[in-house]
mmCIF file of C-alpha atoms and ligand atoms in Angstrom:
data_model
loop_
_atom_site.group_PDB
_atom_site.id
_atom_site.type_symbol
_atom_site.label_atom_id
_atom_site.label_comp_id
_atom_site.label_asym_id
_atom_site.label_seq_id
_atom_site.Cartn_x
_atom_site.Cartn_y
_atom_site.Cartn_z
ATOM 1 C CA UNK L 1 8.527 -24.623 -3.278
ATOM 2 C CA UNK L 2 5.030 -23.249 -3.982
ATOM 3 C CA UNK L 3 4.283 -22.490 -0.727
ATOM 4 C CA UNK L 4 4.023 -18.732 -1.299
ATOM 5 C CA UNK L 5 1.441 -16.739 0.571
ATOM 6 C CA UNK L 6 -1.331 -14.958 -1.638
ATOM 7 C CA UNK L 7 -1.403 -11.414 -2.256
ATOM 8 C CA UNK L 8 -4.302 -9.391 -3.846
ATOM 9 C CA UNK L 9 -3.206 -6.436 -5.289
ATOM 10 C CA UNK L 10 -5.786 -2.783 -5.199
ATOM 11 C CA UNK L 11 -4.879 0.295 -7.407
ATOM 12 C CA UNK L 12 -6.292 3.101 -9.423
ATOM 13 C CA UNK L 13 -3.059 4.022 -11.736
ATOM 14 C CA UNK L 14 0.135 3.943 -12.404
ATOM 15 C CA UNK L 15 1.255 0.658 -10.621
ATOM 16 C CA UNK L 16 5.177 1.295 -10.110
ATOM 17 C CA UNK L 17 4.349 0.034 -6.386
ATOM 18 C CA UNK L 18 2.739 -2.921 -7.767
ATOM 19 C CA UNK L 19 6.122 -3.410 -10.343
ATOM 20 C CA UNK L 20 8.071 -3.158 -7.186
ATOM 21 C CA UNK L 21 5.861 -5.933 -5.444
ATOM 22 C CA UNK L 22 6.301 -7.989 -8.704
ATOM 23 C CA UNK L 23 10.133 -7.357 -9.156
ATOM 24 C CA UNK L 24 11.054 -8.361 -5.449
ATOM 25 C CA UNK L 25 8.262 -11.745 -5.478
ATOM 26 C CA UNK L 26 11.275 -14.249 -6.403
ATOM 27 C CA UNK L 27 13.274 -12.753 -2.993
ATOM 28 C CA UNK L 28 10.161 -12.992 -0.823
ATOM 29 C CA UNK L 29 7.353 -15.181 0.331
ATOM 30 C CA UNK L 30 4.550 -13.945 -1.354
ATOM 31 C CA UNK L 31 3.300 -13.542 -4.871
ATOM 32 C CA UNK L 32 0.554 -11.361 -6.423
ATOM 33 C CA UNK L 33 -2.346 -13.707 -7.758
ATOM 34 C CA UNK L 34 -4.446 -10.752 -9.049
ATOM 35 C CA UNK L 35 -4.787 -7.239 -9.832
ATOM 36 C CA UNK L 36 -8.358 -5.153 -9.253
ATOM 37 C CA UNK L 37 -8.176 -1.632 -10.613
ATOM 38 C CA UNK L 38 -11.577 0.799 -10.287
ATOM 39 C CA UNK L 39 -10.240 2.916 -13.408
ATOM 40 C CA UNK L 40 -10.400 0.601 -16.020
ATOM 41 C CA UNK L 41 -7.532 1.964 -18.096
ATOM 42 C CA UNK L 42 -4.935 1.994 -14.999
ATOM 43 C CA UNK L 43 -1.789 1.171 -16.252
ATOM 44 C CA UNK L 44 -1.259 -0.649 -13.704
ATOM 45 C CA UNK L 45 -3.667 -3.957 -14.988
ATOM 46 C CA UNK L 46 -0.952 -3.539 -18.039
ATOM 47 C CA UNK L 47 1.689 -4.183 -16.049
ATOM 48 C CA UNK L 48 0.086 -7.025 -14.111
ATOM 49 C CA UNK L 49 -1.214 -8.654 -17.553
ATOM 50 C CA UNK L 50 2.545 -8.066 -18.740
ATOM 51 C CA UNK L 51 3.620 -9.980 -15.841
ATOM 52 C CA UNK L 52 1.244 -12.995 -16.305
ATOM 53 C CA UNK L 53 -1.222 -11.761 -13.600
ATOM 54 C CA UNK L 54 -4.641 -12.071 -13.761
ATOM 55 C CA UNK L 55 -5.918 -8.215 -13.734
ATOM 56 C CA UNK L 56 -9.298 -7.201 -13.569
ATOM 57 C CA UNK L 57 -10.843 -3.420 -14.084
ATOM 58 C CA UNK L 58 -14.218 -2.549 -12.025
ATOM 59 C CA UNK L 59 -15.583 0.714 -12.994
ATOM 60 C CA UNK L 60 -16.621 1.977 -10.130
ATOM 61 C CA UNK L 61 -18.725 4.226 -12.065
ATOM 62 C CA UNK L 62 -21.445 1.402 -13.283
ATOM 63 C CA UNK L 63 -22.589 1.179 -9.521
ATOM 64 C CA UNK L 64 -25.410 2.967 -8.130
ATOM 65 C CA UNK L 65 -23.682 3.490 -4.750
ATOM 66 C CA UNK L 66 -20.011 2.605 -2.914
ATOM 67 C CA UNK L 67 -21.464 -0.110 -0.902
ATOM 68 C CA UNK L 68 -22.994 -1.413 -4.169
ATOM 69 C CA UNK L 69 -19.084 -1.385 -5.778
ATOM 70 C CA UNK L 70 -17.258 -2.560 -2.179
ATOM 71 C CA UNK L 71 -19.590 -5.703 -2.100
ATOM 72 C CA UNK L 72 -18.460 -6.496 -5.775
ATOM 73 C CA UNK L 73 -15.396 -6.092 -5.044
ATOM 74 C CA UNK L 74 -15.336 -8.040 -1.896
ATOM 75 C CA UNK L 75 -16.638 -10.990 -4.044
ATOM 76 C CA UNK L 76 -13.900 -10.507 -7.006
ATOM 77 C CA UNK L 77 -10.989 -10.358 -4.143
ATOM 78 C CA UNK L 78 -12.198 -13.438 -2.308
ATOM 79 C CA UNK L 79 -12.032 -15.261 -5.791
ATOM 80 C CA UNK L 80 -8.536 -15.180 -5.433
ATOM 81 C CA UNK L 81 -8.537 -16.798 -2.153
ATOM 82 C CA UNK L 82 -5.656 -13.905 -0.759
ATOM 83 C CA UNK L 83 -4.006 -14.263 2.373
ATOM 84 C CA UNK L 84 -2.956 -10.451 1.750
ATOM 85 C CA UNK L 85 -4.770 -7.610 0.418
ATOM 86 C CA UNK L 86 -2.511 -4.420 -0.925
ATOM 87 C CA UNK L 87 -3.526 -1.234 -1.515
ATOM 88 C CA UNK L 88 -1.447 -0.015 -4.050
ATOM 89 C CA UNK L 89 -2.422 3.583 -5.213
ATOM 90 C CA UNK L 90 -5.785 2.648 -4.650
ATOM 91 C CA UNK L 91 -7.691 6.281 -5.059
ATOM 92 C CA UNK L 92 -11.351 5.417 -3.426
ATOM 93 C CA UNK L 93 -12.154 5.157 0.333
ATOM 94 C CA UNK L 94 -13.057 1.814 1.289
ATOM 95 C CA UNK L 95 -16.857 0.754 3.038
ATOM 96 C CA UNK L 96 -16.551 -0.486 6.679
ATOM 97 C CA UNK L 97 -18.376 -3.665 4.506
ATOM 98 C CA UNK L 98 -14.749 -4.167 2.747
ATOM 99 C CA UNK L 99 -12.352 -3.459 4.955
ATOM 100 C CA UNK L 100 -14.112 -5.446 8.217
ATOM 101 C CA UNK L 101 -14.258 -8.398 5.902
ATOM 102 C CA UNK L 102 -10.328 -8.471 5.053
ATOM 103 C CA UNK L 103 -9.453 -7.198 8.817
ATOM 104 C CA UNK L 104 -5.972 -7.747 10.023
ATOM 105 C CA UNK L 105 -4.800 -8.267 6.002
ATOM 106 C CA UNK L 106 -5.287 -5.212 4.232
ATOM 107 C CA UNK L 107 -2.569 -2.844 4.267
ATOM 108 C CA UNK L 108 -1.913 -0.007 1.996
ATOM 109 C CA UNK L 109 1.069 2.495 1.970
ATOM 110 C CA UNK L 110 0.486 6.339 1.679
ATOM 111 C CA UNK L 111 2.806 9.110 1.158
ATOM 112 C CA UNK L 112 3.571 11.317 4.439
ATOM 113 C CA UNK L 113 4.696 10.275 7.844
ATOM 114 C CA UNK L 114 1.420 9.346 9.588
ATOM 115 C CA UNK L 115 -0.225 10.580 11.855
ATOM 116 C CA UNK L 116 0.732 13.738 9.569
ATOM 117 C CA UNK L 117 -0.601 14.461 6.363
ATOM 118 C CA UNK L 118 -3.616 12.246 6.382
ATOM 119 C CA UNK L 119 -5.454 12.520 2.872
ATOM 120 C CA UNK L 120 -4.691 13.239 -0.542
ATOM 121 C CA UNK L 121 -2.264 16.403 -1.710
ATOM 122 C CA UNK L 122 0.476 15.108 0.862
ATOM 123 C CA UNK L 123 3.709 16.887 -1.012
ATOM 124 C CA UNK L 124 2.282 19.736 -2.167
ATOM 125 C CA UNK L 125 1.058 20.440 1.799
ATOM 126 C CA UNK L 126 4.287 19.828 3.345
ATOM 127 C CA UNK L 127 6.200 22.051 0.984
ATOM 128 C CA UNK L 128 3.692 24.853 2.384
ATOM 129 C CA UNK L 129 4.494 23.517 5.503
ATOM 130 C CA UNK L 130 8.524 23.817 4.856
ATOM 131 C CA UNK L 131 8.707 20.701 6.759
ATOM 132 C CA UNK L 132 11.852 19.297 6.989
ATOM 133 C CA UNK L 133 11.033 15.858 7.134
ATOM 134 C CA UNK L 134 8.961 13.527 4.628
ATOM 135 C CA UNK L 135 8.069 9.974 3.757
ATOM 136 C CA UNK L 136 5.621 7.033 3.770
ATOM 137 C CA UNK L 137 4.100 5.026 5.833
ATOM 138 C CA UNK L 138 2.699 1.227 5.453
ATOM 139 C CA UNK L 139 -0.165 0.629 7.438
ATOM 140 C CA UNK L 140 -2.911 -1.652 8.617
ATOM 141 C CA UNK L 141 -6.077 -0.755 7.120
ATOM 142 C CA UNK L 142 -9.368 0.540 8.969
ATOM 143 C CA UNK L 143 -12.601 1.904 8.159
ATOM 144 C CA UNK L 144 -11.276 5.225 9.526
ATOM 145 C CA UNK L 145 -8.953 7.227 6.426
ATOM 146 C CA UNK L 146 -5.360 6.579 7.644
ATOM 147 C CA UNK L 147 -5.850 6.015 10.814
ATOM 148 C CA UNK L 148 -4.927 1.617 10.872
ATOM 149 C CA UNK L 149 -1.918 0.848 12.868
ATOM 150 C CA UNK L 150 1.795 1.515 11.308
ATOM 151 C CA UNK L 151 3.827 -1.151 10.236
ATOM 152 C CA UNK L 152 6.721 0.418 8.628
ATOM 153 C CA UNK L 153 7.915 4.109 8.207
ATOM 154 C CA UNK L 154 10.289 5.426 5.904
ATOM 155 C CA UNK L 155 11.840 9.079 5.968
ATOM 156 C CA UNK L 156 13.968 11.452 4.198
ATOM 157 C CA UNK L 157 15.131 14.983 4.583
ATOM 158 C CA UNK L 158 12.849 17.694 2.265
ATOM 159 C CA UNK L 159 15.761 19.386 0.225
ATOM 160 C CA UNK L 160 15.728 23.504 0.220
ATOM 161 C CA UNK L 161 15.486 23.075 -3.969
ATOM 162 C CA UNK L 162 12.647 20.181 -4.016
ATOM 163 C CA UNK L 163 9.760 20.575 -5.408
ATOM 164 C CA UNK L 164 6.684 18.118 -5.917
ATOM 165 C CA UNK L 165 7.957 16.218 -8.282
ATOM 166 C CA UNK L 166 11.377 15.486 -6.906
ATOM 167 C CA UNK L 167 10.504 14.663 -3.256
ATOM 168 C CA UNK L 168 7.536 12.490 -5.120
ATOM 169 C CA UNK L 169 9.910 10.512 -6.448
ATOM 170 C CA UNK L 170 12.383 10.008 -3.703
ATOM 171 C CA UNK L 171 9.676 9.237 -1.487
ATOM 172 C CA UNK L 172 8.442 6.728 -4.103
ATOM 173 C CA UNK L 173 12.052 5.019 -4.244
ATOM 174 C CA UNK L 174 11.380 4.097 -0.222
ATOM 175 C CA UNK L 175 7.943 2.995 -0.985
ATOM 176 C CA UNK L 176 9.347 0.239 -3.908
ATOM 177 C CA UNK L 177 11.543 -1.154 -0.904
ATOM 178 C CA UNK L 178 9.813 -0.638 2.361
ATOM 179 C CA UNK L 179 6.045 -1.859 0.803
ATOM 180 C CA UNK L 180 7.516 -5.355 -0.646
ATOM 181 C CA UNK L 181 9.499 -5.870 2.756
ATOM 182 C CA UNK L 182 6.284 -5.100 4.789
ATOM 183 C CA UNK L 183 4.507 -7.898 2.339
ATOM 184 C CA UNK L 184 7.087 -10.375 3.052
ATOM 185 C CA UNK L 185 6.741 -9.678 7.121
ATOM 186 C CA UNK L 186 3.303 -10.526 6.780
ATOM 187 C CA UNK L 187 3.122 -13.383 4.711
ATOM 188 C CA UNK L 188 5.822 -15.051 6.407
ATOM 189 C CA UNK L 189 3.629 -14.971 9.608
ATOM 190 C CA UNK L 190 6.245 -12.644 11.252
ATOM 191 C CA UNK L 191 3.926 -9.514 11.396
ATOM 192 C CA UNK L 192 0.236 -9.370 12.512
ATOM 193 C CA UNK L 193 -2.357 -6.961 13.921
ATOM 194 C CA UNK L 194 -3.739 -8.240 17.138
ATOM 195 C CA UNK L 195 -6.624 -6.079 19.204
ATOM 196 C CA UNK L 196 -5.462 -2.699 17.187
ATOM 197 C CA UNK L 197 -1.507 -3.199 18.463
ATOM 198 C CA UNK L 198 1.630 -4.683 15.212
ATOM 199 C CA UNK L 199 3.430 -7.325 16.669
ATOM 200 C CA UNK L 200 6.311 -8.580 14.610
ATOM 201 C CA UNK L 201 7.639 -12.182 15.863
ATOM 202 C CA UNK L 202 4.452 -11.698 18.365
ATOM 203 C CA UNK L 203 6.102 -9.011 20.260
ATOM 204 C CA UNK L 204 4.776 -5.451 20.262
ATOM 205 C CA UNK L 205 6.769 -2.568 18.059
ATOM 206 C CA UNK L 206 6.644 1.092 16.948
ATOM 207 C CA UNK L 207 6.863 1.077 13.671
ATOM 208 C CA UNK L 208 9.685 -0.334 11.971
ATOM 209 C CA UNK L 209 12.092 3.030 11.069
ATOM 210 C CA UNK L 210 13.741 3.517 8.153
ATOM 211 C CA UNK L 211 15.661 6.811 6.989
ATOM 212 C CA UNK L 212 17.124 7.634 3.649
ATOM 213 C CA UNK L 213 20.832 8.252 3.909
ATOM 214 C CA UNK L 214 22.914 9.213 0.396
ATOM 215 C CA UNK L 215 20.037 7.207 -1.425
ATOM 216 C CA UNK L 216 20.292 4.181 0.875
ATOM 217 C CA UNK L 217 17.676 3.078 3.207
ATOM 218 C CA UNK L 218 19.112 2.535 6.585
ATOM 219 C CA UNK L 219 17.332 1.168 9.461
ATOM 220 C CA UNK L 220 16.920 4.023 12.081
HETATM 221 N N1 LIG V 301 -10.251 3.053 2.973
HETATM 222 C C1 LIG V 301 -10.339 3.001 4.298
HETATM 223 N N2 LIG V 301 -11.525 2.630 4.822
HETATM 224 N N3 LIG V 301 -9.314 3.317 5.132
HETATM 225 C C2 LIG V 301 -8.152 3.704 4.609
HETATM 226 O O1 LIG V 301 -7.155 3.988 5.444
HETATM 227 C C3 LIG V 301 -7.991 3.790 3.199
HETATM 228 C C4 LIG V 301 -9.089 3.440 2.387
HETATM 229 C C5 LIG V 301 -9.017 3.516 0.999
HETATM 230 C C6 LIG V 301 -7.869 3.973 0.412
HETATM 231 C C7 LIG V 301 -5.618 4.962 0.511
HETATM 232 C C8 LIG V 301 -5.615 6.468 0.681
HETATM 233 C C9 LIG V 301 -4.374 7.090 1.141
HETATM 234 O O2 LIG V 301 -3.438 6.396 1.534
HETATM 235 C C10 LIG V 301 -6.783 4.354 1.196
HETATM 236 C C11 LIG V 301 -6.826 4.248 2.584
HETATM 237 C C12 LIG V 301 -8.422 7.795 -1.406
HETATM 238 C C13 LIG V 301 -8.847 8.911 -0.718
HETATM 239 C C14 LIG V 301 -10.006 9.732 -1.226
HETATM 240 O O3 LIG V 301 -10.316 10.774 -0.677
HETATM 241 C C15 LIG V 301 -8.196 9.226 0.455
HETATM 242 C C16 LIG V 301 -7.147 8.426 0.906
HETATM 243 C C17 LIG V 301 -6.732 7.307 0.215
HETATM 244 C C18 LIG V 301 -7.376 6.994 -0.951
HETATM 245 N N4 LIG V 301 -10.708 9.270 -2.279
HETATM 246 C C19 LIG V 301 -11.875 9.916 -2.883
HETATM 247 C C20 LIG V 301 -13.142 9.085 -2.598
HETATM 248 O O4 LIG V 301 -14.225 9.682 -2.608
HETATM 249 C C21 LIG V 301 -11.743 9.974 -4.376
HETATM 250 C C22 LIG V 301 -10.539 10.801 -4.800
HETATM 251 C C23 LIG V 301 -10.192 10.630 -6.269
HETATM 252 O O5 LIG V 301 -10.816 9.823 -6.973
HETATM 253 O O6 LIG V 301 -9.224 11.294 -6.686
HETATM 254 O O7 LIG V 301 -13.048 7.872 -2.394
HETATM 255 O O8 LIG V 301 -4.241 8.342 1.099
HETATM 256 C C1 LIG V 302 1.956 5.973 -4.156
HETATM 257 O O1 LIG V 302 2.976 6.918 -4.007
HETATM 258 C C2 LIG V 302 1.128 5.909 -2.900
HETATM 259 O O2 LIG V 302 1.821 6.298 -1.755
HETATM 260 C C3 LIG V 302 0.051 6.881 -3.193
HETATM 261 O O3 LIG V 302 -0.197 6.817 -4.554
HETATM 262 C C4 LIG V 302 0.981 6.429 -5.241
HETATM 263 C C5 LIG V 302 0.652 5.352 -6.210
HETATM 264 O O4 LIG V 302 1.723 5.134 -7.060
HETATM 265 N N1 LIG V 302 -1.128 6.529 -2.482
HETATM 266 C C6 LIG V 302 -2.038 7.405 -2.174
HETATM 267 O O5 LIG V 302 -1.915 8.604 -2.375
HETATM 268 C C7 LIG V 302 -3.252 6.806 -1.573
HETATM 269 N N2 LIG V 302 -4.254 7.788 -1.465
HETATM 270 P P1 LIG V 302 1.761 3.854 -7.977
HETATM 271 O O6 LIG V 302 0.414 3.699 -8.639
HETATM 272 O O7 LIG V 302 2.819 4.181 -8.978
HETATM 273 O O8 LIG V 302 2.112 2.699 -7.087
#
């Protein structure tokens, strides 16, 4: 039974979306081969090492330019032969070089409801905001910042007492769920990008909708 698809695994920290990835691998059809991190003390290569992954850290710091790093990194990625490529909490904008090579599998998930909240600071902004809805979005990666087609959105009512920390960490309890799912989609050949447009079982779909109800994840 090892003929589980393989996924590549980006990040610049923590890793609990990576854990999450790792946890759910024995339910799903993929499993993460390796683990690139451009801070070189990311706790997330711990975790990968911890789980018998091969982890690498690239400091993107001992290259003279980002194109320099990306085509370094292109090479280290395609060592692992992946048939996905996950941005996990990856923190660096990727070089058209990068992400036109792994077209149509790379995917990363970021914290607001895309096409809102593009960028970094997400929580903090829509508190400002006093928006009532948040979330996170998985989507299809492209050399313009957040901007790839959605694959799967996840939502949840802001509370009147949250603050960034809280609705960080509800929004990170969808993320564990909806990120491994969207993994699984693709790597059993159910999801794919095709001329900009997400088909799932080749037809064409809005992202896939998700809301949190009473801390369960309900399709919407
Ligand atoms: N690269 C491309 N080409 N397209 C995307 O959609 C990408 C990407 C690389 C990362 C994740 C991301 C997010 O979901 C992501 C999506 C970093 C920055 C950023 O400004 C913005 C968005 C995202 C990741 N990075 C600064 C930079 O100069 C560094 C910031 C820092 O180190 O704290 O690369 O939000
Ligand atoms: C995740 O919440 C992800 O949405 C966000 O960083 C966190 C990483 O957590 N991504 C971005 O902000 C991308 N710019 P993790 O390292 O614990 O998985």
């Amino acid at each position: 039974m090892s003929e589980k698809k393989r996924v590549v695994v980006l990040l610049s920290g923590n890793g609990t979306n990576l854990q999450a990835l790792l946890d759910q691998e024995h339910k799903y059809s993929y499993q993460v081969v390796g683990v690139i991190s451009n801070i070189p003390d990311a706790y997330g290569l711990e975790r990968a090492r911890q789980h018998k992954v091969a982890a690498l850290g690239l400091d993107h710091k001992a290259f003279s330019s980002r194109t320099a790093f990306d085509l370094r990194l292109i090479q280290e990625v395609n060592r692992f032969d992946p048939d996905l490529v996950v941005l996990a909490g990856y923190m660096r904008i990727l070089s058209p070089e990068f992400v036109d090579r792994f077209a149509g599998k790379l995917i990363n998930i970021h914290p607001s409801l895309l096409p809102d909240y593009k960028g970094l600071g997400t929580y903090k902004r829509v508190l400002a905001d006093k928006k009532p809805l948040h979330g996170c979005t998985v989507h299809f990666v492209t050399p313009e910042l957040d901007s790839g087609a959605h694959v799967i959105q996840a939502s949840l009512e802001v509370k009147a007492t949250d603050n960034e920390e809280s609705l960080m960490q509800r929004v990170q309890t969808m993320e564990h769920q909806i990120y491994p799912l969207a993994a699984h989609l693709f790597t059993s050949g159910r999801l794919q990008l095709k001329e900009d447009k997400v088909l799932l079982d080749n037809h064409p779909i809005n992202p896939l909708g998700y809301q949190l109800k009473e801390n369960a994840l309900e399709l919407a």
